[in-house]
Short mmCIF file of C-alpha atoms in Angstrom, two decimals:
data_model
loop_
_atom_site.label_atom_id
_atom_site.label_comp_id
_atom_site.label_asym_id
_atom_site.label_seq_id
_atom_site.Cartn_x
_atom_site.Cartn_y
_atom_site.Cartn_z
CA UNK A 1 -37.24 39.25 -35.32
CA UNK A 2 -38.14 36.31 -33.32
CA UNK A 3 -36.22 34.11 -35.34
CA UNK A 4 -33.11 36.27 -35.88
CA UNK A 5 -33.06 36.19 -31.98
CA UNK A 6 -33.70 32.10 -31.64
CA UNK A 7 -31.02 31.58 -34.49
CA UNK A 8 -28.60 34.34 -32.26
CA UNK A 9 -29.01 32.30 -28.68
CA UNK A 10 -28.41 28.57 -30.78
CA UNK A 11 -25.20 30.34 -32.46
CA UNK A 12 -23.97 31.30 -28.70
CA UNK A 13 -24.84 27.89 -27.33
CA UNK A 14 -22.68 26.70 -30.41
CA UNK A 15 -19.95 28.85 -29.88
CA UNK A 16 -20.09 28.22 -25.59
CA UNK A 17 -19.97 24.48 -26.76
CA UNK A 18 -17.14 24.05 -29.28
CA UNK A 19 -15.14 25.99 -26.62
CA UNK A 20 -15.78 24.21 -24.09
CA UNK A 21 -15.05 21.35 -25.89
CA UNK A 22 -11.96 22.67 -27.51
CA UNK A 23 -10.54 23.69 -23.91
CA UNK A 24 -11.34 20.23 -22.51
CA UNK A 25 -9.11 18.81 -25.54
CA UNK A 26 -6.14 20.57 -24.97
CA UNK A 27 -6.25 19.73 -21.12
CA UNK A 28 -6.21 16.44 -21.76
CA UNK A 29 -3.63 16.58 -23.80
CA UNK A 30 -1.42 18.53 -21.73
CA UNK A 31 -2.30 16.19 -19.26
CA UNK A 32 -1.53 13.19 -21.13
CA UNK A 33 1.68 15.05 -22.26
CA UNK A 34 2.85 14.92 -18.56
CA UNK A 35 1.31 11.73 -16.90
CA UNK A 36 2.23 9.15 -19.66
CA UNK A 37 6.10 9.66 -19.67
CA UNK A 38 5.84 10.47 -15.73
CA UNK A 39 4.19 6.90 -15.51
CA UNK A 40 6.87 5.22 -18.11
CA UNK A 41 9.64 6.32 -15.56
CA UNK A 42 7.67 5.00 -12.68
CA UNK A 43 6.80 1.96 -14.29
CA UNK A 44 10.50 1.63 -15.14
CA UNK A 45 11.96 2.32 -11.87
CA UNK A 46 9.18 0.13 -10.35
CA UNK A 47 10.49 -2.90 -13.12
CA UNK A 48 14.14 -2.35 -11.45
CA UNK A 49 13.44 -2.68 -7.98
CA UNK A 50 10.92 -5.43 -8.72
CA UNK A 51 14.29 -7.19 -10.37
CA UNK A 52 16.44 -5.82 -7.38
CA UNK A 53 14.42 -7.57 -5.05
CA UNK A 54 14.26 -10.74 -7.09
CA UNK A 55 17.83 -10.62 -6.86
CA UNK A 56 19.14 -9.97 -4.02
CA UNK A 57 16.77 -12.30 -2.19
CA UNK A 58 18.05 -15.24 -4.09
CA UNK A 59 21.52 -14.24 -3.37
CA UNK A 60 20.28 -14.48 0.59
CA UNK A 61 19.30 -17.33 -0.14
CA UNK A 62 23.11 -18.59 -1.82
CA UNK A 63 24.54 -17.11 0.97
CA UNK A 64 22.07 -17.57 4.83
CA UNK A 65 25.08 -15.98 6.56
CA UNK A 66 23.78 -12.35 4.96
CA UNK A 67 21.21 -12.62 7.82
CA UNK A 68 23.82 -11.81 10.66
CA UNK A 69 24.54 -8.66 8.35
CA UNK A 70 21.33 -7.60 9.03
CA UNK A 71 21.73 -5.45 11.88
CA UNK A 72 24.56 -3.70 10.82
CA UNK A 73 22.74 -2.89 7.13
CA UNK A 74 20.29 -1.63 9.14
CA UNK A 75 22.48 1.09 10.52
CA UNK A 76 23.95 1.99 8.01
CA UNK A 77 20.63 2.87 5.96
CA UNK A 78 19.33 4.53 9.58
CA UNK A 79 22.39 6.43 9.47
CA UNK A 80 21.91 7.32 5.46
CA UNK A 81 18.53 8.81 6.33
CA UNK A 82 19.95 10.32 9.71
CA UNK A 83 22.17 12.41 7.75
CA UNK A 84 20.33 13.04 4.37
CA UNK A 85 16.96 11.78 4.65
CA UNK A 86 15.45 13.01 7.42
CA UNK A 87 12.87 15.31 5.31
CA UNK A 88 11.68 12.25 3.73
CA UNK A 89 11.57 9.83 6.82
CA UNK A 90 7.31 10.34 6.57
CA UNK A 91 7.60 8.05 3.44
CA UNK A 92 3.76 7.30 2.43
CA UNK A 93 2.83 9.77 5.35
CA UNK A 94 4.51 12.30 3.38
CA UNK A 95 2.78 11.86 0.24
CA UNK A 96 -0.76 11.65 1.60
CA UNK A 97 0.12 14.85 3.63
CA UNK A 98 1.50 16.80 -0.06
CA UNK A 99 -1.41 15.97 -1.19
CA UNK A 100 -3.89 16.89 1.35
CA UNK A 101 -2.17 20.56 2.18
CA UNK A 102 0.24 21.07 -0.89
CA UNK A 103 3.64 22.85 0.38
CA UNK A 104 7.12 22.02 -0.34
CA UNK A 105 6.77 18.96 -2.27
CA UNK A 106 7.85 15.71 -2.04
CA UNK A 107 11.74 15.87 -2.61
CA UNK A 108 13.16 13.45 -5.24
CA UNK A 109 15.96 12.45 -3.11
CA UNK A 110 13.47 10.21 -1.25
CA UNK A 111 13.55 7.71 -4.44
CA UNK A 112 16.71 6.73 -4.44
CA UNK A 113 17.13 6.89 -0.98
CA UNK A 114 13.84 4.42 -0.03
CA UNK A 115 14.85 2.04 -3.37
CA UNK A 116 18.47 1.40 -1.82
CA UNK A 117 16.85 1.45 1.82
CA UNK A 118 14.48 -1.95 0.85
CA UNK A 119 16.73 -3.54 -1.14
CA UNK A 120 19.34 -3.66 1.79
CA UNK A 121 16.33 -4.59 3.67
CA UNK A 122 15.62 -7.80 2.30
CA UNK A 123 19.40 -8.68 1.29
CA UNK A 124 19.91 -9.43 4.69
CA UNK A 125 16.12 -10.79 5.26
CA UNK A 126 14.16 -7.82 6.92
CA UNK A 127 10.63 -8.79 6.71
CA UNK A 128 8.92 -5.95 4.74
CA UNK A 129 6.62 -5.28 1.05
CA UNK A 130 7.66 -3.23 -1.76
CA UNK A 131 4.13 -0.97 -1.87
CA UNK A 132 5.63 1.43 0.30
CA UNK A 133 8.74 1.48 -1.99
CA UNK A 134 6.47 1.45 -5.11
CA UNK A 135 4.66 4.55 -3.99
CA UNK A 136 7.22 6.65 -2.66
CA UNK A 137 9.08 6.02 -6.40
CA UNK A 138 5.92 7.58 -7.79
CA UNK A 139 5.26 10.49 -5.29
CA UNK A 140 8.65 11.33 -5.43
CA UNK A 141 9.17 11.40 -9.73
CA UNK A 142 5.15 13.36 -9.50
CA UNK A 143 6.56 16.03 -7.19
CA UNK A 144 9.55 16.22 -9.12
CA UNK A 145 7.98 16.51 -12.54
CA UNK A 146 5.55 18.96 -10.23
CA UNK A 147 8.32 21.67 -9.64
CA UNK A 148 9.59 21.15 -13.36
CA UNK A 149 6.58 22.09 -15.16
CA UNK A 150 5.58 24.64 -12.30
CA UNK A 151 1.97 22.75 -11.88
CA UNK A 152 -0.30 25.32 -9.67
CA UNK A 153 -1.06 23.37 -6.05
CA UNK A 154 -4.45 21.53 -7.49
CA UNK A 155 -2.44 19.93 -10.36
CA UNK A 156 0.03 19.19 -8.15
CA UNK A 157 -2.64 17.55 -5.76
CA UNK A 158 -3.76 15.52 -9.02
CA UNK A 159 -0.23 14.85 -10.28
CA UNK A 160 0.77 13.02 -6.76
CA UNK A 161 -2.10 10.79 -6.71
CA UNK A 162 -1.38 9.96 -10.30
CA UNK A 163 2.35 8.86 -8.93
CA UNK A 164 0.61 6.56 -6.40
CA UNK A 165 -1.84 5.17 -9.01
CA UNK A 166 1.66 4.26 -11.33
CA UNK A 167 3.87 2.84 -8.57
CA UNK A 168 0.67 0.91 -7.02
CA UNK A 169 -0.13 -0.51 -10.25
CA UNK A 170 3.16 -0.89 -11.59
CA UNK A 171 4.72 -2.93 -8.23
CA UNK A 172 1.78 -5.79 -8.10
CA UNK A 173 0.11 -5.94 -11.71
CA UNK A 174 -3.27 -4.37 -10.70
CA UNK A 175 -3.82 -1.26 -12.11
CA UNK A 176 -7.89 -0.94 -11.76
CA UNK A 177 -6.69 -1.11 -7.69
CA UNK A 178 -3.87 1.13 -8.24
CA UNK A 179 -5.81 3.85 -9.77
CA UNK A 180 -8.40 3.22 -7.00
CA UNK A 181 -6.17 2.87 -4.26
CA UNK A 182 -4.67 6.45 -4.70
CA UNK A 183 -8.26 7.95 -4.98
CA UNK A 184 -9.39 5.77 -1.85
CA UNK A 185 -6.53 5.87 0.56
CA UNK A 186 -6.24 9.81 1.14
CA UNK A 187 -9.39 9.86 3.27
CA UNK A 188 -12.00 7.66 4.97
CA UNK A 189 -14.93 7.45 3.38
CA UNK A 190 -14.31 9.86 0.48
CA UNK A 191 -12.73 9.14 -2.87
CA UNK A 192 -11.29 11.58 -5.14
CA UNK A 193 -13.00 11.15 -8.27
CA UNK A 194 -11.85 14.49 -9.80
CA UNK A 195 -8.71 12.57 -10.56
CA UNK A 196 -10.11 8.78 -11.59
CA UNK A 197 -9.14 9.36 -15.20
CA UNK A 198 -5.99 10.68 -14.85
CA UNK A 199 -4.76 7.94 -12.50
CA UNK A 200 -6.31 5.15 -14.22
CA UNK A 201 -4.12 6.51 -17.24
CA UNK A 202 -0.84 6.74 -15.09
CA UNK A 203 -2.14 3.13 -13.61
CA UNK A 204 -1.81 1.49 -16.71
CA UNK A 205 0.86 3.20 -17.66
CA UNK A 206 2.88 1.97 -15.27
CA UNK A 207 1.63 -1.31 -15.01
CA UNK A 208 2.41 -1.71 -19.20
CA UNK A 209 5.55 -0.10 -18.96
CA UNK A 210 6.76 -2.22 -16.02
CA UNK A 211 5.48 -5.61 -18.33
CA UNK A 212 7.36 -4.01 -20.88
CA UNK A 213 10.78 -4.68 -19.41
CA UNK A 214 10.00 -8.21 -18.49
CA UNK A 215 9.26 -8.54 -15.17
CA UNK A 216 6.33 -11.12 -14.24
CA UNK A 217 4.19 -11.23 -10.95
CA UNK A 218 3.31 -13.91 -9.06
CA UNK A 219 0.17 -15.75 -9.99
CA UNK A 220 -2.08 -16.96 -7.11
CA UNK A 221 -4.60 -20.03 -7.95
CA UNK A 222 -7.67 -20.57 -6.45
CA UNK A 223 -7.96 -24.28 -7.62
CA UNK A 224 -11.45 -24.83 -6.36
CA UNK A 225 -15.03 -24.12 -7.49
CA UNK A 226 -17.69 -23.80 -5.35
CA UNK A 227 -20.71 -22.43 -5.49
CA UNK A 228 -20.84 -18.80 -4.79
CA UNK A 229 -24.33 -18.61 -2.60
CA UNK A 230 -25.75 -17.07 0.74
CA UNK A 231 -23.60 -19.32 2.78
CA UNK A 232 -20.56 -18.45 1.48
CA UNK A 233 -21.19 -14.93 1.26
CA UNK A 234 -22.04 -15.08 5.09
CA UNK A 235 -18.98 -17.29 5.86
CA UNK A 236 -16.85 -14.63 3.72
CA UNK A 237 -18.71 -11.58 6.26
CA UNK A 238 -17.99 -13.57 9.27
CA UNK A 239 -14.07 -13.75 8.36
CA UNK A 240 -14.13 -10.57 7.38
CA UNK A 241 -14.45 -9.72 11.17
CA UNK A 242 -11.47 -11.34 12.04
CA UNK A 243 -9.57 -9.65 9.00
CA UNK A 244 -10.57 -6.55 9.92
CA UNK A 245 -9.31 -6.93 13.71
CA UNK A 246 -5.94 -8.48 12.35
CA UNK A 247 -5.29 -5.54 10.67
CA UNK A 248 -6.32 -3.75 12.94
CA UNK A 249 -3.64 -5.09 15.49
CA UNK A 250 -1.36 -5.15 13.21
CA UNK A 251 -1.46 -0.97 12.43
CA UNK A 252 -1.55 -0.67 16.25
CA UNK A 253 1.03 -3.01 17.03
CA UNK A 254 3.24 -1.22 14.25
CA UNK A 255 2.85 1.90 15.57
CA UNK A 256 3.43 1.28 19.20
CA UNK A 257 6.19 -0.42 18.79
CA UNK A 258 7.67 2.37 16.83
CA UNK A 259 6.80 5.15 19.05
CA UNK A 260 7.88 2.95 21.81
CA UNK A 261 11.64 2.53 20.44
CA UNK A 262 11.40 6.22 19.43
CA UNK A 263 11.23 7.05 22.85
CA UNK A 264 13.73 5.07 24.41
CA UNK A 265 16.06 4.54 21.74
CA UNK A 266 16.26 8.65 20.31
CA UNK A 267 19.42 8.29 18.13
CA UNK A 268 17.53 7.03 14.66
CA UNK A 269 20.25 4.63 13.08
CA UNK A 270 20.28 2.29 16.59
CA UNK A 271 16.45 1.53 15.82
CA UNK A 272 17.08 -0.79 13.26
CA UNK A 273 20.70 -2.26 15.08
CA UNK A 274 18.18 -3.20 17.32
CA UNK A 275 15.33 -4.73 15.05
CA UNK A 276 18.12 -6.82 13.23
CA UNK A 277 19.23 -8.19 16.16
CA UNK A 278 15.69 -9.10 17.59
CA UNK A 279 14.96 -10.23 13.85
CA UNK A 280 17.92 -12.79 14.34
CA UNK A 281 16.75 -13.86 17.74
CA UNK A 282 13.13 -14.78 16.31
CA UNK A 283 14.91 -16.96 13.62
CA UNK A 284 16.89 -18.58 16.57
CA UNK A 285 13.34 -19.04 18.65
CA UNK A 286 11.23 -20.09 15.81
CA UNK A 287 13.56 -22.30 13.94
CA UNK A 288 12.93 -21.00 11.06
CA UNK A 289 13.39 -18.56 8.22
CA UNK A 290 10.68 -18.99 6.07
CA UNK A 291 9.34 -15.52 7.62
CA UNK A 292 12.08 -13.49 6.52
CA UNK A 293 11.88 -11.27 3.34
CA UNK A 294 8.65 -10.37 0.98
CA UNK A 295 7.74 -14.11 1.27
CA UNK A 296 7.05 -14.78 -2.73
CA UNK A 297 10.11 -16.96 -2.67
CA UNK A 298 11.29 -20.11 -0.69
CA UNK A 299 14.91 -20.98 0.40
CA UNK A 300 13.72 -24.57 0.20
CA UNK A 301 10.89 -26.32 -1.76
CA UNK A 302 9.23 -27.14 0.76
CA UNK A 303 9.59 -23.58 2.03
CA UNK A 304 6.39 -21.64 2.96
CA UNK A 305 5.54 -18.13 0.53
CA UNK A 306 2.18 -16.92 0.24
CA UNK A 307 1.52 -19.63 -2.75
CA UNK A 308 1.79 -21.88 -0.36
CA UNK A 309 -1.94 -20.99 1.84
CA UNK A 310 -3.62 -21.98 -1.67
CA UNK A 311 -2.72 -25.32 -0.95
CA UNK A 312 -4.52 -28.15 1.02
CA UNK A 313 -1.77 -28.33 3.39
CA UNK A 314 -2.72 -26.80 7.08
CA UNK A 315 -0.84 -23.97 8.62
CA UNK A 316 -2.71 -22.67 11.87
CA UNK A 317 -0.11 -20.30 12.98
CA UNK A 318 1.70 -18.81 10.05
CA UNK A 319 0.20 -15.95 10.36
CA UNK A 320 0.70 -14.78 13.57
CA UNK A 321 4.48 -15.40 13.08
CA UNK A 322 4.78 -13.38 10.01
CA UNK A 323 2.85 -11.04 11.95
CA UNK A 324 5.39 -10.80 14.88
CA UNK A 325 8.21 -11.07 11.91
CA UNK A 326 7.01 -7.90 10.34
CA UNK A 327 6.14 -5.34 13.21
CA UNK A 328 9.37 -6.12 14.55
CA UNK A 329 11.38 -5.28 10.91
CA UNK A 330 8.93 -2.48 9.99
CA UNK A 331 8.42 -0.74 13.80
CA UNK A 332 12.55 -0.44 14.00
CA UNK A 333 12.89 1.32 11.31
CA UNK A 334 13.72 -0.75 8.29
CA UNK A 335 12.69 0.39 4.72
CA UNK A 336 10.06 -1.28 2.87
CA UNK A 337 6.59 -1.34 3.23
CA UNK A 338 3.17 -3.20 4.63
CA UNK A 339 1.35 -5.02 1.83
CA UNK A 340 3.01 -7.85 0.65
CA UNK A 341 3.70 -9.10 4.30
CA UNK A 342 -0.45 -8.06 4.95
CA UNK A 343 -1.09 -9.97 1.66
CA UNK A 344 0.90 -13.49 3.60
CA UNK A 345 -0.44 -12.79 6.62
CA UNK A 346 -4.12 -12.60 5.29
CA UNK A 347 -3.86 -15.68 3.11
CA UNK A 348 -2.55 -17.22 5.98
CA UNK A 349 -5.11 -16.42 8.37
CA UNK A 350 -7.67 -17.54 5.78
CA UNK A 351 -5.97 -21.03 5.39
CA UNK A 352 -6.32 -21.30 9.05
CA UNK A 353 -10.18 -20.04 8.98
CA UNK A 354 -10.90 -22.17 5.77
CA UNK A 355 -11.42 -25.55 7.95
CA UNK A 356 -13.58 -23.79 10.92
CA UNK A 357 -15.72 -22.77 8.29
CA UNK A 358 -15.88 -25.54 5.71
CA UNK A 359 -14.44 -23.96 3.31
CA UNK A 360 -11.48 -24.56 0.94
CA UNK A 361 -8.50 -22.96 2.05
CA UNK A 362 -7.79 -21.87 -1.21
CA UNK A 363 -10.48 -19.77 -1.32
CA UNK A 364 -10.33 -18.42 2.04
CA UNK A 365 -6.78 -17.72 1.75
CA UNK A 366 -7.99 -15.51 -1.46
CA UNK A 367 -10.58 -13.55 0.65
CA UNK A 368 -7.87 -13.04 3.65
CA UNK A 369 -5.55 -11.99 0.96
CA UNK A 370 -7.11 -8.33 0.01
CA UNK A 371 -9.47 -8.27 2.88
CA UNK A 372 -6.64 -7.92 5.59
CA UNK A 373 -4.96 -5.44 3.46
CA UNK A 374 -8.34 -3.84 3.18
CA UNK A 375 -9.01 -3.37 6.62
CA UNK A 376 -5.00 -2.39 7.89
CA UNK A 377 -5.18 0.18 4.75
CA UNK A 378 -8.79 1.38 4.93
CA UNK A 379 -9.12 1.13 1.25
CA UNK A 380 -12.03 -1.35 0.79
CA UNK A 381 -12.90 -0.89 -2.82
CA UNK A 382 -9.07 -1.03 -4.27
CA UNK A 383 -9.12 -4.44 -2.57
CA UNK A 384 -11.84 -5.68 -4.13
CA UNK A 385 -10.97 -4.62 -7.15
CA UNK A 386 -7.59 -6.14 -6.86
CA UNK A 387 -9.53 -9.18 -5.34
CA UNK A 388 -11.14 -9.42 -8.80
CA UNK A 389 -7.57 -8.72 -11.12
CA UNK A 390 -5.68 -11.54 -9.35
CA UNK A 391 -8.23 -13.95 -8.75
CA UNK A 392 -11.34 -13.33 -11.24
CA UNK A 393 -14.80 -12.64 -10.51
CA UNK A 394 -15.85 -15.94 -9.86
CA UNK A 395 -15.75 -15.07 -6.21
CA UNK A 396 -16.12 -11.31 -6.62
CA UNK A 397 -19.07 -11.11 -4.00
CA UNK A 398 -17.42 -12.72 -0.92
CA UNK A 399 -14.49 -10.63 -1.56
CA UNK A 400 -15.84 -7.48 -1.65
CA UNK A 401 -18.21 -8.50 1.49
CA UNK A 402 -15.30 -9.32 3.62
CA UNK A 403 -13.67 -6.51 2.71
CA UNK A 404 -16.13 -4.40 3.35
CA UNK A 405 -16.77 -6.07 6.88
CA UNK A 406 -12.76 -6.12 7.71
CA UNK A 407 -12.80 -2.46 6.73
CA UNK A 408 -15.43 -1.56 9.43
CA UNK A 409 -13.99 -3.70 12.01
CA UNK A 410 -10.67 -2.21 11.87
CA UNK A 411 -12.20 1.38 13.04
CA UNK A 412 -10.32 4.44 13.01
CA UNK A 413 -6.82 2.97 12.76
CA UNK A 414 -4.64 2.26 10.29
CA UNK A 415 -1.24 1.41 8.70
CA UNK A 416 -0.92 5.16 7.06
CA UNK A 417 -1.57 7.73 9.81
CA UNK A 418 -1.77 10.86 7.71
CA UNK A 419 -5.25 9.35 6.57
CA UNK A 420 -8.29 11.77 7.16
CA UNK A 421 -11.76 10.66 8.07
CA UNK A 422 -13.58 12.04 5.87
CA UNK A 423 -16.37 10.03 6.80
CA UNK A 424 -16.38 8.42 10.29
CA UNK A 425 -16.86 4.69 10.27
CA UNK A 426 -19.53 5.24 13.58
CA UNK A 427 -20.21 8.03 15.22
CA UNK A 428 -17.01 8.84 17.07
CA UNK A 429 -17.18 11.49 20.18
CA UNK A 430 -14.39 14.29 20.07
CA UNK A 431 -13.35 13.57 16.36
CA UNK A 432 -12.41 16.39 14.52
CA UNK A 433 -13.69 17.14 11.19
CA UNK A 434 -11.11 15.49 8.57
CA UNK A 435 -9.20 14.87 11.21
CA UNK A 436 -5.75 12.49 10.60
CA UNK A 437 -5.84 8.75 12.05
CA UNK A 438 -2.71 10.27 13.97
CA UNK A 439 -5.08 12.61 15.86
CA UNK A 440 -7.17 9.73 16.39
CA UNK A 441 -5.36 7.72 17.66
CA UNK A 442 -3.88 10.79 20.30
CA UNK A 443 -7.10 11.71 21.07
CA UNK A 444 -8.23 7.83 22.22
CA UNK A 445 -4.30 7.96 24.36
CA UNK A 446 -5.82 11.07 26.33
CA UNK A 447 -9.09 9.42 26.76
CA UNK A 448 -7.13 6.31 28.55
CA UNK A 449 -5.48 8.60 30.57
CA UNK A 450 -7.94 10.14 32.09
CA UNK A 451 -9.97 7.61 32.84
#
């Protein structure tokens, strides 16, 4: 009896098993069903604009009179979104908020509209990135797909951040820091691990796919070899401070410029009129151009790009003109997006650190690369990671110190404002549970005031 009863339970516990393994298979192959050509087409449509961009900023560069077009293209894609994109004018803000509180989707009209948008942006020499383009692609095919397959509002939740993971990894060659980046960037101190798997898949997916079609990404060398010791790793900390307050400004600066124009300039499409023309004035003030565009390319060979802050060559003040540069393309209005002009302006500030501290710039402008970003974005471990894809793990330690440091520093701002603390940073008085950076940054504006 007692055995009939033992060799009962083990049969249940057999049964209980093989179907729970049996339903686990066919999710993931209904999942892998959906993500892998959902991630092909993001991967592909990430390998065209990569090639649009390529393109048309060499053809700026045939042609330097495109720059006085610049106010006038921005119109025209202000008034393009005025009259059919205004549901999709959030960009990145949009996405994080889908996925947060799942409603009416992400509408696929906002890829074609943000890939024309940036690639009229840097014909005429806006300074703005591609990540915000890259991402938007991939939120914008995952809703789509979404609404196709009728995806209930958790796989919908899942399916988005897959689209960032594939447009992330597909638009700068890193998929480990694509896949984290979409499970970091939702909310402060939280990641979404109930998704890792799928968007690693979707990651490389992308990333493959976009290979696939031939396009190659830039390759950053850090020529020297030091010794990775407690020094270094302090040095690394210390510049991580000044990361983190860089990108810091530069989120703030972004947004209060933008809110500023908004205010006194209401009629969308004359925001950008504007920025071109100020754009054109800082080219006239500067005398020069070389902070125009993505800045992966050079006009000239003795041009500067970001390549150039891996170099022995000093350059004290690039950054803070890239700086001024981009808030002024990006805060107007003009399509495009933060991280490649974060990535020059880190490895520029880094090149300017790297002497103070003793340091080789190359190195330093390696660190300032991802930890800026890190700090601006409030994704700490995606930057490390991609710290380790593009330069190796030779200096994997400093880079993932000052990236944890810049990430602190920067506080409760950042470049996406739909971002929820999840986890405040320090204890922060009046903060609403998962509250958005947006009401953060509100709620600081009505401390000033009454003061």
């Amino acid at each position: 009896m007692r055995a009939t009863f033992h060799t009962l339970i083990t049969d249940l516990d057999i049964a209980t098993f093989v179907r729970n393994r049996h339903d686990h298979a066919v999710s993931v192959v209904r999942w892998a069903l959906i993500l892998v050509p959902m991630a092909a087409l993001v991967g592909t449509l990430c390998a065209a604009f990569l090639w649009s961009l390529d393109a048309v900023t060499r053809l700026r560069f045939a042609a330097p009179w495109l720059l006085y077009c610049l106010p006038i293209g921005g119109f025209g894609v202000g008034l393009l979104y005025h009259l059919t994109g205004r549901s999709v004018e959030g960009g990145n803000n949009l996405i994080v908020e889908q996925i947060h509180e799942p409603g009416g989707g992400v509408p696929l009209r906002m890829a074609p509209l943000i890939f024309f948008g940036t690639v009229v942006t840097h014909l005429f020499g806006g300074s703005a990135g591609r990540e915000g383009t890259a991402v938007q692609l991939g939120g914008s095919l995952a809703s789509g797909f979404g609404r196709a397959l009728r995806l209930d509002a958790d796989g919908t939740r899942i399916l988005l951040m897959t689209g960032i993971a594939a447009g992330f990894g597909a638009v700068f060659g890193t998929p480990i820091a694509g896949a984290v980046f979409a499970l970091e960037v939702l909310a402060i101190g939280r990641v979404e691990y109930r998704a890792l798997v799928p968007c690693l898949v979707a990651a490389l997916v992308g990333d493959w796919t976009c290979l696939a079609w031939g396009i190659h990404h830039g390759v950053y060398r850090v020529d020297a070899l030091i010794v990775v010791d407690a020094l270094l790793v302090a040095k690394a900390g210390l510049a991580g401070v000044a990361f983190g307050l860089v990108g810091l400004a530069f989120a703030e600066a972004n947004h209060a410029l933008g809110g500023w124009l908004k205010r006194i300039v209401p009629y969308g499409p004359l925001r950008p009129l504007i920025g071109g023309i100020a754009a054109i004035a800082l080219v006239f003030l500067f005398g020069t151009r070389d902070y125009l565009g993505l800045g992966t390319l050079a006009a000239t060979p003795d041009g500067l790009t970001i390549a150039s802050f891996f170099g022995p060559d000093p350059h004290p003040w690039s950054w803070a003109l890239k700086f001024v540069f981009t808030v002024v393309t990006l805060s107007s209005g003009f399509k495009g997006g933060e991280v490649t002009p974060l990535f020059f302006i880190g490895a520029a500030l880094g090149s300017a650190l790297a002497p103070l501290f003793g340091v080789p710039t190359g190195v330093f402008a390696a660190i300032g690369f991802v930890a800026l970003f890190a700090g601006a974005a409030n994704t700490p471990l995606a930057c490390t990671f991609m710290g380790i894809e593009l330069f190796g793990a030779t200096y994997a330690v400093p880079i993932a110190v000052a990236c944890f440091v810049a990430y602190l520093c920067s506080g409760h701002n950042g470049i996406y404002l739909s971002q929820r603390v999840a986890v405040a940073k320090t204890p922060a008085d009046g903060l609403v549970p998962n509250a958005t950076l947006r009401e953060a940054r509100a709620e600081r504006a009505a401390r000033r005031r009454h003061r």
